[in-house]
Each structure stands twice: as structure tokens, then as C-alpha cells.
Coordinates of N, CA, C and O in Angstrom, one line a residue:
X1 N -19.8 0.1 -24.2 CA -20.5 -1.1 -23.9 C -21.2 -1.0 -22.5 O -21.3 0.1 -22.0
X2 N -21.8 -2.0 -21.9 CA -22.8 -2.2 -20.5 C -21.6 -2.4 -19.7 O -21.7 -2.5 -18.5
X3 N -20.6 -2.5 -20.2 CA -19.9 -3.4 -19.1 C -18.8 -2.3 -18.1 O -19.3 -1.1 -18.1
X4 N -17.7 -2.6 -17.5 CA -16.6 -1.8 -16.8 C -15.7 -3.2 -17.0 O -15.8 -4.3 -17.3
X5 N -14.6 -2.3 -16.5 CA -13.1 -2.8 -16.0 C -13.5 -2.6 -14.2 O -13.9 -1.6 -13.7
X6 N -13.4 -3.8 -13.6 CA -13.2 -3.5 -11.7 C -11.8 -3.5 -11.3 O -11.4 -3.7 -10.1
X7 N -10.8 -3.1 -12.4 CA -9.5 -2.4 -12.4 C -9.5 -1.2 -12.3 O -8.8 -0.5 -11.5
X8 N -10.4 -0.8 -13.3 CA -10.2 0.7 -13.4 C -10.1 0.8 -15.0 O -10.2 -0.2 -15.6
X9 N -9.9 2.1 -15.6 CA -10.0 2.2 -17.2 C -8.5 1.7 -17.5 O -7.5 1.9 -16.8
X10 N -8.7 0.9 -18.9 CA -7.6 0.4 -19.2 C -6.5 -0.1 -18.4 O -5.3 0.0 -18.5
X11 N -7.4 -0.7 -17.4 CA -6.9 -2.1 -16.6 C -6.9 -3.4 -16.9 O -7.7 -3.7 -17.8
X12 N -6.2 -4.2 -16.4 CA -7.2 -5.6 -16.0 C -6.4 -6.5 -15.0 O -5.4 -6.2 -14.4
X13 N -7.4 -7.8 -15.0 CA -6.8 -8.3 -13.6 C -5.7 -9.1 -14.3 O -5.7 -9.3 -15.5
X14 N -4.6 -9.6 -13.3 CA -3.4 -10.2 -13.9 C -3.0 -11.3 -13.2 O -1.9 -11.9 -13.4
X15 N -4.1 -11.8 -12.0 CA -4.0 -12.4 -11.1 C -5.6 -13.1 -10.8 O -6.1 -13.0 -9.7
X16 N -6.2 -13.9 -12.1 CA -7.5 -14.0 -11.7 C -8.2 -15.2 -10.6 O -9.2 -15.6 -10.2
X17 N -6.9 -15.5 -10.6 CA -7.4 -16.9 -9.0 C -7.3 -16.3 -7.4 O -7.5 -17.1 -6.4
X18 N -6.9 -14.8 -7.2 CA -6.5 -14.2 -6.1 C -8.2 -14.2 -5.7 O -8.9 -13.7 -6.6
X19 N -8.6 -14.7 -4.5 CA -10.1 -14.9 -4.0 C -10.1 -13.4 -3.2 O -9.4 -13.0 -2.3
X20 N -11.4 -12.7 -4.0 CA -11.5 -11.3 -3.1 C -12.4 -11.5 -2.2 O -13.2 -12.4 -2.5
X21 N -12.7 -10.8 -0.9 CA -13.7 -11.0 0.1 C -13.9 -9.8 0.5 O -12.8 -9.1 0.6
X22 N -15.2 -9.3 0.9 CA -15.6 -8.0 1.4 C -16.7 -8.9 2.3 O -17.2 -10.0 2.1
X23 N -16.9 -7.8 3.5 CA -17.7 -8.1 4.3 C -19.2 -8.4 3.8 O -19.6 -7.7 2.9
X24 N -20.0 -9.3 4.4 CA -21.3 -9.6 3.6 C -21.5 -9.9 2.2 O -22.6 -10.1 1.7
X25 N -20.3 -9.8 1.3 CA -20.2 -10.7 0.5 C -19.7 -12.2 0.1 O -18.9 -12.9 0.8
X26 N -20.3 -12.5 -1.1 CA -19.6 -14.1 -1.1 C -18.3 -13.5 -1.7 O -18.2 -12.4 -2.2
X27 N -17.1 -14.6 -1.6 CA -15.7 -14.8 -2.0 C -16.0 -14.7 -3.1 O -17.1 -15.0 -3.7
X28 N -14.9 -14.1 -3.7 CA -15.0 -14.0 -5.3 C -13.8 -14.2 -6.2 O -12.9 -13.3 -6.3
X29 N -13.7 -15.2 -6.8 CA -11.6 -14.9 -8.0 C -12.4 -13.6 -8.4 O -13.5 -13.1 -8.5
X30 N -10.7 -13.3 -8.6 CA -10.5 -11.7 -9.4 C -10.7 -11.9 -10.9 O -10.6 -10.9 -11.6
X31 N -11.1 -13.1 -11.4 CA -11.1 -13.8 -13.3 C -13.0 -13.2 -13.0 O -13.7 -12.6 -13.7
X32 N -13.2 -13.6 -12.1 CA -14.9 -13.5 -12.0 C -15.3 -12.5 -12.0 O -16.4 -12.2 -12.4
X33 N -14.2 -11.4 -11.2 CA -15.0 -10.1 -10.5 C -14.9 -9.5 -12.5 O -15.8 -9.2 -13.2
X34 N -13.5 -9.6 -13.0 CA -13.5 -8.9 -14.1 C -14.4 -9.2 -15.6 O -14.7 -8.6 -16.6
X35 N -14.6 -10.7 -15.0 CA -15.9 -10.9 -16.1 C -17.4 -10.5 -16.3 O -18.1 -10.3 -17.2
X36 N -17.6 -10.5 -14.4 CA -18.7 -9.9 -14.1 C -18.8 -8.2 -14.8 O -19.7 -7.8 -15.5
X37 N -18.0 -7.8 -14.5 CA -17.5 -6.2 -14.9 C -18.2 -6.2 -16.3 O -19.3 -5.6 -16.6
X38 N -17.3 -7.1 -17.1 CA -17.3 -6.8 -18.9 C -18.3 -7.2 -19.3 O -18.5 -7.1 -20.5
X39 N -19.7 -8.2 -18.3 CA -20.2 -8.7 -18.7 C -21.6 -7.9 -18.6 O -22.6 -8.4 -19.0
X40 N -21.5 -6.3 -17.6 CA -22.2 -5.5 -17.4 C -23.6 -6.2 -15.8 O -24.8 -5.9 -15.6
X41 N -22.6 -7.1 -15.1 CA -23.3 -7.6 -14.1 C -22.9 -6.9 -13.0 O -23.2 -7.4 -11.9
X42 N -22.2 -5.8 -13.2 CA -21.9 -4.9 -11.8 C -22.6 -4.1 -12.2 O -23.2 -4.1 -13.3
X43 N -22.8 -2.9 -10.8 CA -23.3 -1.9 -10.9 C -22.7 -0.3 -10.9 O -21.9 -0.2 -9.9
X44 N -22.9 0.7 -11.7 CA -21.9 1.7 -11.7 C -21.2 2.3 -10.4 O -20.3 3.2 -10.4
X45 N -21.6 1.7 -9.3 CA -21.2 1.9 -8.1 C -20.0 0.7 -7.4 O -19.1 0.8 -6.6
X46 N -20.6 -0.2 -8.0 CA -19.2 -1.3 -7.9 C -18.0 -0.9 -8.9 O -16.8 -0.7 -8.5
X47 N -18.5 -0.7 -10.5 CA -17.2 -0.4 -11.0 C -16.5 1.1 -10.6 O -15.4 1.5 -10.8
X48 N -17.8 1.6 -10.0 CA -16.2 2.9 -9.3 C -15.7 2.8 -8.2 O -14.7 3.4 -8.1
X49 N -16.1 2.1 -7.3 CA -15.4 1.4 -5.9 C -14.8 0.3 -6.3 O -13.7 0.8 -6.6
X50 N -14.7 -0.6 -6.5 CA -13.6 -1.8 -7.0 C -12.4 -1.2 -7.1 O -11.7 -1.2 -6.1
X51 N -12.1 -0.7 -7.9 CA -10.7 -0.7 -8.2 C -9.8 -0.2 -7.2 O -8.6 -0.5 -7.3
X52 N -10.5 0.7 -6.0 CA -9.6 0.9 -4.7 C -10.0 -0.2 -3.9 O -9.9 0.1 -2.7
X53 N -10.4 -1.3 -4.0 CA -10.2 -2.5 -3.3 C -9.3 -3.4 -3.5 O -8.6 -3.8 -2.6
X54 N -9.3 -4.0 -5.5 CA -8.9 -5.2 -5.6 C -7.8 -4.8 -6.5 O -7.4 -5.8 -7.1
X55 N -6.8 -3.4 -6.9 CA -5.9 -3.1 -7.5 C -4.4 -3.9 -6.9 O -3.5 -4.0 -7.8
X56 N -4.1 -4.3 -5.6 CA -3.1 -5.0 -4.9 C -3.5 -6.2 -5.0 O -2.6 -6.9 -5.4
X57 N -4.8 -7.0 -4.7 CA -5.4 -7.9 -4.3 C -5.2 -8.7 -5.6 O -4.6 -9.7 -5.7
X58 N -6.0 -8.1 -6.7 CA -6.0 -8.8 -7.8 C -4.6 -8.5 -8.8 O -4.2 -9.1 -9.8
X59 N -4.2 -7.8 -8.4 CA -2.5 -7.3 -9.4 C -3.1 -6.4 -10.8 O -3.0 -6.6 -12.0
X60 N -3.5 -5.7 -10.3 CA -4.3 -4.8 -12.1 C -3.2 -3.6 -12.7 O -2.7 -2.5 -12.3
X61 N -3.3 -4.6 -13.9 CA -2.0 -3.5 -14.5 C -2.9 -3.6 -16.3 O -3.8 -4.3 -16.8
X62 N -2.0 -2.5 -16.5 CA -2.3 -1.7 -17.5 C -2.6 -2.8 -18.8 O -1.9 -3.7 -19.0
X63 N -3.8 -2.5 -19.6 CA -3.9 -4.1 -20.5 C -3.3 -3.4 -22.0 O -3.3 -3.9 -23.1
X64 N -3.1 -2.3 -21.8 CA -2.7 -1.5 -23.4 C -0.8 -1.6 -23.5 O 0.0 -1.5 -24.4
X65 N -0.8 -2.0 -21.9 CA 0.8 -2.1 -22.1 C 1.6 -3.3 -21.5 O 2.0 -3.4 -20.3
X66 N 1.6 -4.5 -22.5 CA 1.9 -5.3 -21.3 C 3.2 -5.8 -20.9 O 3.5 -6.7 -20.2
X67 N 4.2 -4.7 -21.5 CA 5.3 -4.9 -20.9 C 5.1 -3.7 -20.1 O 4.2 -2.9 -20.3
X68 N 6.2 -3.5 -18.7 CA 6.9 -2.4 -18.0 C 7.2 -1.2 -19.1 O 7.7 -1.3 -20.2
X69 N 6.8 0.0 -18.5 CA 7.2 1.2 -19.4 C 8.8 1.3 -18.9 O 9.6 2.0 -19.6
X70 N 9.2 0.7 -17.7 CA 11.0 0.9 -17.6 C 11.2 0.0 -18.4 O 10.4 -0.9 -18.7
X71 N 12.7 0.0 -19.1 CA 13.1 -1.5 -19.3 C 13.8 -2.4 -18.5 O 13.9 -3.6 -18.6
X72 N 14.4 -1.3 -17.4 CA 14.7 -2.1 -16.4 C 14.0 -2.7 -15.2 O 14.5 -3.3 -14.2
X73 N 12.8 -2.4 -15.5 CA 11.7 -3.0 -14.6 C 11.4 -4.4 -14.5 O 10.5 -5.0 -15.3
X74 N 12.1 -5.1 -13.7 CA 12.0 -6.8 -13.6 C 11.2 -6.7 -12.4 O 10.9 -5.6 -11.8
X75 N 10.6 -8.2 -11.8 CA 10.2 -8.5 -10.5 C 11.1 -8.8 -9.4 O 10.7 -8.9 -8.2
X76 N 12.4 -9.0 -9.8 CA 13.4 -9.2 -9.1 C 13.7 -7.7 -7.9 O 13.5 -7.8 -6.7
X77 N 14.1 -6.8 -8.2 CA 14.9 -5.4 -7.7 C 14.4 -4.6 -8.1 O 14.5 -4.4 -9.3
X78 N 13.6 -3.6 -7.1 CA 13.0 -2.4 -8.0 C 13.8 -1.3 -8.2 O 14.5 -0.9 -7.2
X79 N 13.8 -0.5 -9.6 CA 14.5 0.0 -10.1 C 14.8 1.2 -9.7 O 15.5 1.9 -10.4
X80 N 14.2 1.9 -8.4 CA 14.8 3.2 -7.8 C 14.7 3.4 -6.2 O 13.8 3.4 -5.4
X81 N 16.1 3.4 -6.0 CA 16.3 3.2 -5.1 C 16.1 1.8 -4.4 O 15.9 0.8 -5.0
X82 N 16.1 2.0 -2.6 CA 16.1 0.8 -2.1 C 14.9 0.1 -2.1 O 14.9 -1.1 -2.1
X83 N 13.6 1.0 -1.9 CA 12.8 0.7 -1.1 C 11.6 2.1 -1.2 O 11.9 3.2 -1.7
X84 N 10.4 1.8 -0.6 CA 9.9 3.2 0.2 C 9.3 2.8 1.6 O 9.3 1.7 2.1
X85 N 8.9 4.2 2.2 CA 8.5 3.8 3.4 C 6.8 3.8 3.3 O 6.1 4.6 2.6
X86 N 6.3 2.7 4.0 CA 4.8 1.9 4.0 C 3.7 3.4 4.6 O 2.5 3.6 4.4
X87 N 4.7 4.4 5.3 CA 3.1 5.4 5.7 C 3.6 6.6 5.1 O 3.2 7.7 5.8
X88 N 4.5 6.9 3.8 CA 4.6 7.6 3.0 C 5.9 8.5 3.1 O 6.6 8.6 4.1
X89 N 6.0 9.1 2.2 CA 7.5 9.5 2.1 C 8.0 10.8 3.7 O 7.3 11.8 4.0
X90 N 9.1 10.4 4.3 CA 9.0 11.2 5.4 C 8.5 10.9 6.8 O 8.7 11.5 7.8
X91 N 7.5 9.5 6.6 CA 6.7 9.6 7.9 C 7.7 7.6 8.1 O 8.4 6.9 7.3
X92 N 7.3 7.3 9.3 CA 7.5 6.1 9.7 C 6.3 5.0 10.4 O 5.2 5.5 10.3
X93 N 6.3 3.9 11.0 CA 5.4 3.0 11.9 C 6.2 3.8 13.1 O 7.4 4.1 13.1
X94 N 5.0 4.1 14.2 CA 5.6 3.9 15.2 C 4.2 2.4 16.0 O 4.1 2.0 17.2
X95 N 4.0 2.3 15.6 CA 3.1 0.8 16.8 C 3.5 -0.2 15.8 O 2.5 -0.7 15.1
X96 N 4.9 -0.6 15.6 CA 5.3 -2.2 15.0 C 4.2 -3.0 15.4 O 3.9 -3.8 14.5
X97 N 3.6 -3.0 16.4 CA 3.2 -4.4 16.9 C 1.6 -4.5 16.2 O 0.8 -5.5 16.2
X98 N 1.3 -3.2 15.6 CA -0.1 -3.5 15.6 C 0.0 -4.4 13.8 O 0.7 -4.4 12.9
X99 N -1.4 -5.1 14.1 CA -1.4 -6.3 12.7 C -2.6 -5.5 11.8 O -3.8 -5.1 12.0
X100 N -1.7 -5.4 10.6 CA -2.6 -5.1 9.3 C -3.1 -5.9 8.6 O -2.2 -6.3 7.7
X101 N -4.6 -6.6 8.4 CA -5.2 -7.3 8.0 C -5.6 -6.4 6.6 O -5.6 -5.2 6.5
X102 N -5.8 -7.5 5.6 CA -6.5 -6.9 4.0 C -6.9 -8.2 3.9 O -6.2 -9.2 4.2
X103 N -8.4 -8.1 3.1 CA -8.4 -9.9 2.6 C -7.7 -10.0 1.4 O -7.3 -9.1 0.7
X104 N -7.7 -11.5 1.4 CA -6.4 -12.0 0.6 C -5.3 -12.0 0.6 O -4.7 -12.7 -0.2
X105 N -4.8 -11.2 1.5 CA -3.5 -10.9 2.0 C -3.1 -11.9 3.4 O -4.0 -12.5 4.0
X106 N -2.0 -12.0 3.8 CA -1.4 -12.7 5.3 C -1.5 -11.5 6.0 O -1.0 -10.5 5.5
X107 N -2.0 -11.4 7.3 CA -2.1 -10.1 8.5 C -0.5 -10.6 8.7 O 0.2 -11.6 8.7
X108 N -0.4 -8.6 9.1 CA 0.9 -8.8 9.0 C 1.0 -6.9 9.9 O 0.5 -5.8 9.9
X109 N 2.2 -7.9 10.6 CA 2.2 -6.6 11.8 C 2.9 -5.5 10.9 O 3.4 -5.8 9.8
X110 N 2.9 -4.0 11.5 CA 3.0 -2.9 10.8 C 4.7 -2.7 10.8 O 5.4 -2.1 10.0
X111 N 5.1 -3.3 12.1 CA 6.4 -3.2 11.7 C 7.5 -4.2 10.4 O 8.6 -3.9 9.9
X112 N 6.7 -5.2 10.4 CA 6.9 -6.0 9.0 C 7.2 -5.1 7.9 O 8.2 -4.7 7.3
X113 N 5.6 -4.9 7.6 CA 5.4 -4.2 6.5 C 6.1 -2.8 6.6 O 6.0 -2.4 5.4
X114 N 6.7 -2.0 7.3 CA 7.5 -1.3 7.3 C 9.0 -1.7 6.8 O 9.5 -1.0 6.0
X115 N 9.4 -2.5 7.1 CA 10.9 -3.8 6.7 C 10.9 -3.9 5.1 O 11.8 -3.8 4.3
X116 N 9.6 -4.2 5.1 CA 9.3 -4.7 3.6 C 9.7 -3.9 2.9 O 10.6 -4.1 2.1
X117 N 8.9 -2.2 3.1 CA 9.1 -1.4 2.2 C 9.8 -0.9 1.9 O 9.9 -0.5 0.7
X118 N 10.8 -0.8 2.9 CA 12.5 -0.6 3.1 C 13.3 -1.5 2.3 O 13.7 -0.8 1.4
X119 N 13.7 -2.8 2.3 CA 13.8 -3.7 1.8 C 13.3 -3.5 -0.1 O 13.7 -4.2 -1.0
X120 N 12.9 -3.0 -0.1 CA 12.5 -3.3 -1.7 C 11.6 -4.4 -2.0 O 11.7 -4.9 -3.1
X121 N 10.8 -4.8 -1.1 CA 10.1 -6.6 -1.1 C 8.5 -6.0 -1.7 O 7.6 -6.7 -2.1
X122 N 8.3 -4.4 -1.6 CA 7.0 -3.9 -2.2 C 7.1 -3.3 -3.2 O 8.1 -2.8 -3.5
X123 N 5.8 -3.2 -4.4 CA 5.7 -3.0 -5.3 C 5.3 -1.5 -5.1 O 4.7 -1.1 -4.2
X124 N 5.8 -0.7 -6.5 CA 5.2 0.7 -6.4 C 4.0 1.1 -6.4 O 3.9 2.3 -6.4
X125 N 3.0 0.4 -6.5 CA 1.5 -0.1 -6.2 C 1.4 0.0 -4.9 O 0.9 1.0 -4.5
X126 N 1.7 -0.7 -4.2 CA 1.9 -1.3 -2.5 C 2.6 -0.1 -2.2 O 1.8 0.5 -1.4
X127 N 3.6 0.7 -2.4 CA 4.0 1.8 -2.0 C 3.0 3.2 -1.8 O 2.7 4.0 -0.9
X128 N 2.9 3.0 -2.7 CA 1.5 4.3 -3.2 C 0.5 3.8 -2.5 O 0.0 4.8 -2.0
X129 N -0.2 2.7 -1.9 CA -1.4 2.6 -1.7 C -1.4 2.2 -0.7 O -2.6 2.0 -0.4
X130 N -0.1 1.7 0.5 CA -0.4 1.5 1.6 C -0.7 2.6 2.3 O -1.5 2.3 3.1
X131 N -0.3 4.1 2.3 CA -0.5 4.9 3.2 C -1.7 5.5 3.8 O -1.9 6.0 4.9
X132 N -2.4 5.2 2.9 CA -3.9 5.2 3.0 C -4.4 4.4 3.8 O -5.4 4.6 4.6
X133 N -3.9 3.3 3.7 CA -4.7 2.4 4.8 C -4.4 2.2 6.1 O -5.2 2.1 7.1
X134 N -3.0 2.3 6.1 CA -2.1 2.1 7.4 C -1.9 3.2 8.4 O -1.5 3.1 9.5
X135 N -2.3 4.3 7.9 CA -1.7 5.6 9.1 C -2.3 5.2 10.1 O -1.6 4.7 11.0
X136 N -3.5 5.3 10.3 CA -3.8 5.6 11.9 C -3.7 4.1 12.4 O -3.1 4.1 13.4
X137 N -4.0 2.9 11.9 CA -3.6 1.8 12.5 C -2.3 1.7 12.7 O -2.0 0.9 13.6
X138 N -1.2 2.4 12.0 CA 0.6 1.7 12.4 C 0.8 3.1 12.9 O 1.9 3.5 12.7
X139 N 0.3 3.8 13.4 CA 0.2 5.0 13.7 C 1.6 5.7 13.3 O 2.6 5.6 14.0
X140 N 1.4 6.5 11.6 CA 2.7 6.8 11.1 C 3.1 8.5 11.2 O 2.5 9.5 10.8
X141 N 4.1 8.4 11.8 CA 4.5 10.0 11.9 C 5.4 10.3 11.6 O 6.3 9.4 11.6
X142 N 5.6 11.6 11.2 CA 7.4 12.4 10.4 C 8.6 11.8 11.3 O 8.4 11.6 12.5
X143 N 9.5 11.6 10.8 CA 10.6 11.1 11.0 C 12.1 11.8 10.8 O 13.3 11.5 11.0
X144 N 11.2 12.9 10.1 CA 12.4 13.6 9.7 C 12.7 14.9 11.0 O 13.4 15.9 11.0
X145 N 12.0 14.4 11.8 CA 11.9 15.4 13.5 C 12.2 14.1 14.4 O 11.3 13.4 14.9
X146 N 13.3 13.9 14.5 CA 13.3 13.1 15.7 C 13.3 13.6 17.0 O 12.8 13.0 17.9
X147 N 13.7 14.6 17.1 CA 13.9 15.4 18.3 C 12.5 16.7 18.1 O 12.3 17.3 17.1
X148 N 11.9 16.8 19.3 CA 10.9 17.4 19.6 C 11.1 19.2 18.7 O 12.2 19.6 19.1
X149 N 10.5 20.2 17.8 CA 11.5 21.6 17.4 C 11.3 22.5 18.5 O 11.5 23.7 18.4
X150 N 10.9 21.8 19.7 CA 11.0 23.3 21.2 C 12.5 23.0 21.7 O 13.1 22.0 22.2
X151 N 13.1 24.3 21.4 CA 14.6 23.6 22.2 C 14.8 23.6 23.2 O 15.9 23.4 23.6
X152 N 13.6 23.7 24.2 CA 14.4 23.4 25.7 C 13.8 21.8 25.8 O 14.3 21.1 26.7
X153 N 13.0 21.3 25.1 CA 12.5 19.9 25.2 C 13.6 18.7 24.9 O 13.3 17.7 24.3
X154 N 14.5 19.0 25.2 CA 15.5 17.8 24.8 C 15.9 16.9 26.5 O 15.3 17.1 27.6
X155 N 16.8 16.0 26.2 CA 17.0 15.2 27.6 C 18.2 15.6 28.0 O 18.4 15.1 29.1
X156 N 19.1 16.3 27.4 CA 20.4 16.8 28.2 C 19.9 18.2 28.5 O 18.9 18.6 29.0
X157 N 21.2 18.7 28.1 CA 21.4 20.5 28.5 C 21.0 21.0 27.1 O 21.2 20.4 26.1
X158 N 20.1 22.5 27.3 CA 20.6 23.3 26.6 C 21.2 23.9 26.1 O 21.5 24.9 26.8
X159 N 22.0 23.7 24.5 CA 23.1 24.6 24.1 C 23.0 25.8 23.7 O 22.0 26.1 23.0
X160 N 23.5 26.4 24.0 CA 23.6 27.9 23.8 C 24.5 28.1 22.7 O 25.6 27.8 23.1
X161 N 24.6 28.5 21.5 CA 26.1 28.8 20.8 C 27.0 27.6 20.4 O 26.2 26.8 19.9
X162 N 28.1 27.4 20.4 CA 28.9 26.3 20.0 C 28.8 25.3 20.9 O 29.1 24.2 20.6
X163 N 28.4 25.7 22.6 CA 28.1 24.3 23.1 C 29.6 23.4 23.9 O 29.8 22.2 23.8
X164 N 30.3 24.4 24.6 CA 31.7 23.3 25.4 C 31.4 23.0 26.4 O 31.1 23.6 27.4
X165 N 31.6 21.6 25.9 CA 31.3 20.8 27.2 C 32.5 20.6 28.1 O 32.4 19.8 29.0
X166 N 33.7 21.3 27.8 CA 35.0 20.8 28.8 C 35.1 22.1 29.6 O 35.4 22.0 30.8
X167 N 34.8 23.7 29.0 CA 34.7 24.5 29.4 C 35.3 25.0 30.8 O 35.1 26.2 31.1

């Protein structure tokens, strides 16, 4: 047909009163953006950029499946493990303080949204797709090096060997 999904293929929106806003555009519900789409009033350059815009914003899930492919996939507790981390698997926030704006969304400092993801309070959507946005503003780095790998760069002594300290 003329038209698109501004979800993406075999999307749709699931959340059509969430108001999207892009710079120099007017406000838009997400029921509008997706009608516009099907109605072939976008342009092939909107429906391929949309969907990395309004996939969080407007909630776009799969329209061929409308239940969860887990079955233990409720809204309550997500079903693996606790949580993830917001600047991707391995890395962490280090500038809590800085605020991550998205429209539609509440700005919300990076150390929050780090909490959150930990917490299990994010969706595997929001998992996957924050890292992209957030690195260089929550400025996220490996975590799995807490300590610098030069060994004389530490703040005590260097060990040599097993290291006795009563010696």
C-alpha cells in the first residue's frame, strides 16, 4: 500500500494518546502519527526514522502477536533476572547528576535511571535502547575494571607474590 507502520514493520502503536514532539515540529498523539503512516501522509524518510524515535514513547509492540511470546511475561516483574544496566551490559553512570531529557518522557537524572534499570522498573525496550542515548551524557564506562589494569597505579602498596602484610 502508500502507507507505513512509524513503528516499524509489523508494529503498531499501543499507546496512541502518548503526545510526541520533535524540535520544529507541531505535537503529535502517537494514534495520529500511526494513522498518518497508514494513511500514506508520511514520507519514506519519516517512516524510516520514526521508529527510532517513538518505539519507547509511543509503546510499539508487535501487532501479529498480541500476547508476550514468554508466558511468564507480565508488567509486574521482568522475567530475567533483576534488572539491566541503562549504558549497557558491563558499563555503568558515572555523572548521576546529569538530567536525561526525551520528549514525552519526565527528565530524569542518569543516576535514576540507572536505579531503575537495576531495579527491574525498565522494560527490555528501555534496556536495549537506552544505551544509545545515554553514553556520552551519563558518561558510561566498564565497570567490570574498577581498579585502574597498570599495577603500580593503585592507592596502597604494591604486591608482589602472596603479599604479607605482618611479615
Amino acid at each position: 500500500g502508500a502507507g507505513c507502520s512509524v513503528c516499524g514493520v509489523g508494529k503498531g502503536v499501543t499507546n496512541p494518546d502518548a503526545i510526541f514532539s520533535f524540535p520544529g515540529q507541531p505535537s503529535t498523539p502517537c494514534g495520529d502519527l500511526q494513522d498518518d503512516g497508514e494513511n500514506g501522509a508520511l514520507s519514506t524518510d519519516q517512516c524510516n526514522f520514526l521508529p527510532n524515535l517513538i518505539t519507547l514513547l509511543c509503546d510499539c509492540q508487535p501487532i501479529d502477536a498480541p500476547s508476550p511470546p514468554s508466558p511468564s511475561a507480565n508488567n509486574v516483574e521482568p522475567t530475567t533476572g533483576a534488572g539491566c544496566s541503562v549504558c549497557g551490559v558491563g558499563k555503568g553512570v558515572t555523572n548521576p547528576d546529569a538530567i536525561f531529557s526525551f520528549p514525552g518522557q519526565p527528565s530524569t537524572p542518569c543516576g535514576d535511571l540507572q536505579d531503575d534499570g537495576e531495579n527491574g522498573a525498565l522494560s527490555t525496550d528501555q534496556c536495549n535502547f537506552l544505551p544509545n542515548l545515554i553514553t556520552l551524557l551519563c558518561d558510561c564506562q566498564p565497570i567490570d575494571a574498577p581498579s585502574p589494569p597498570s599495577p603500580s597505579a593503585n592507592n596502597v602498596e604494591p604486591t608482589t607474590g602472596a603479599g604479607c602484610s605482618v611479615c
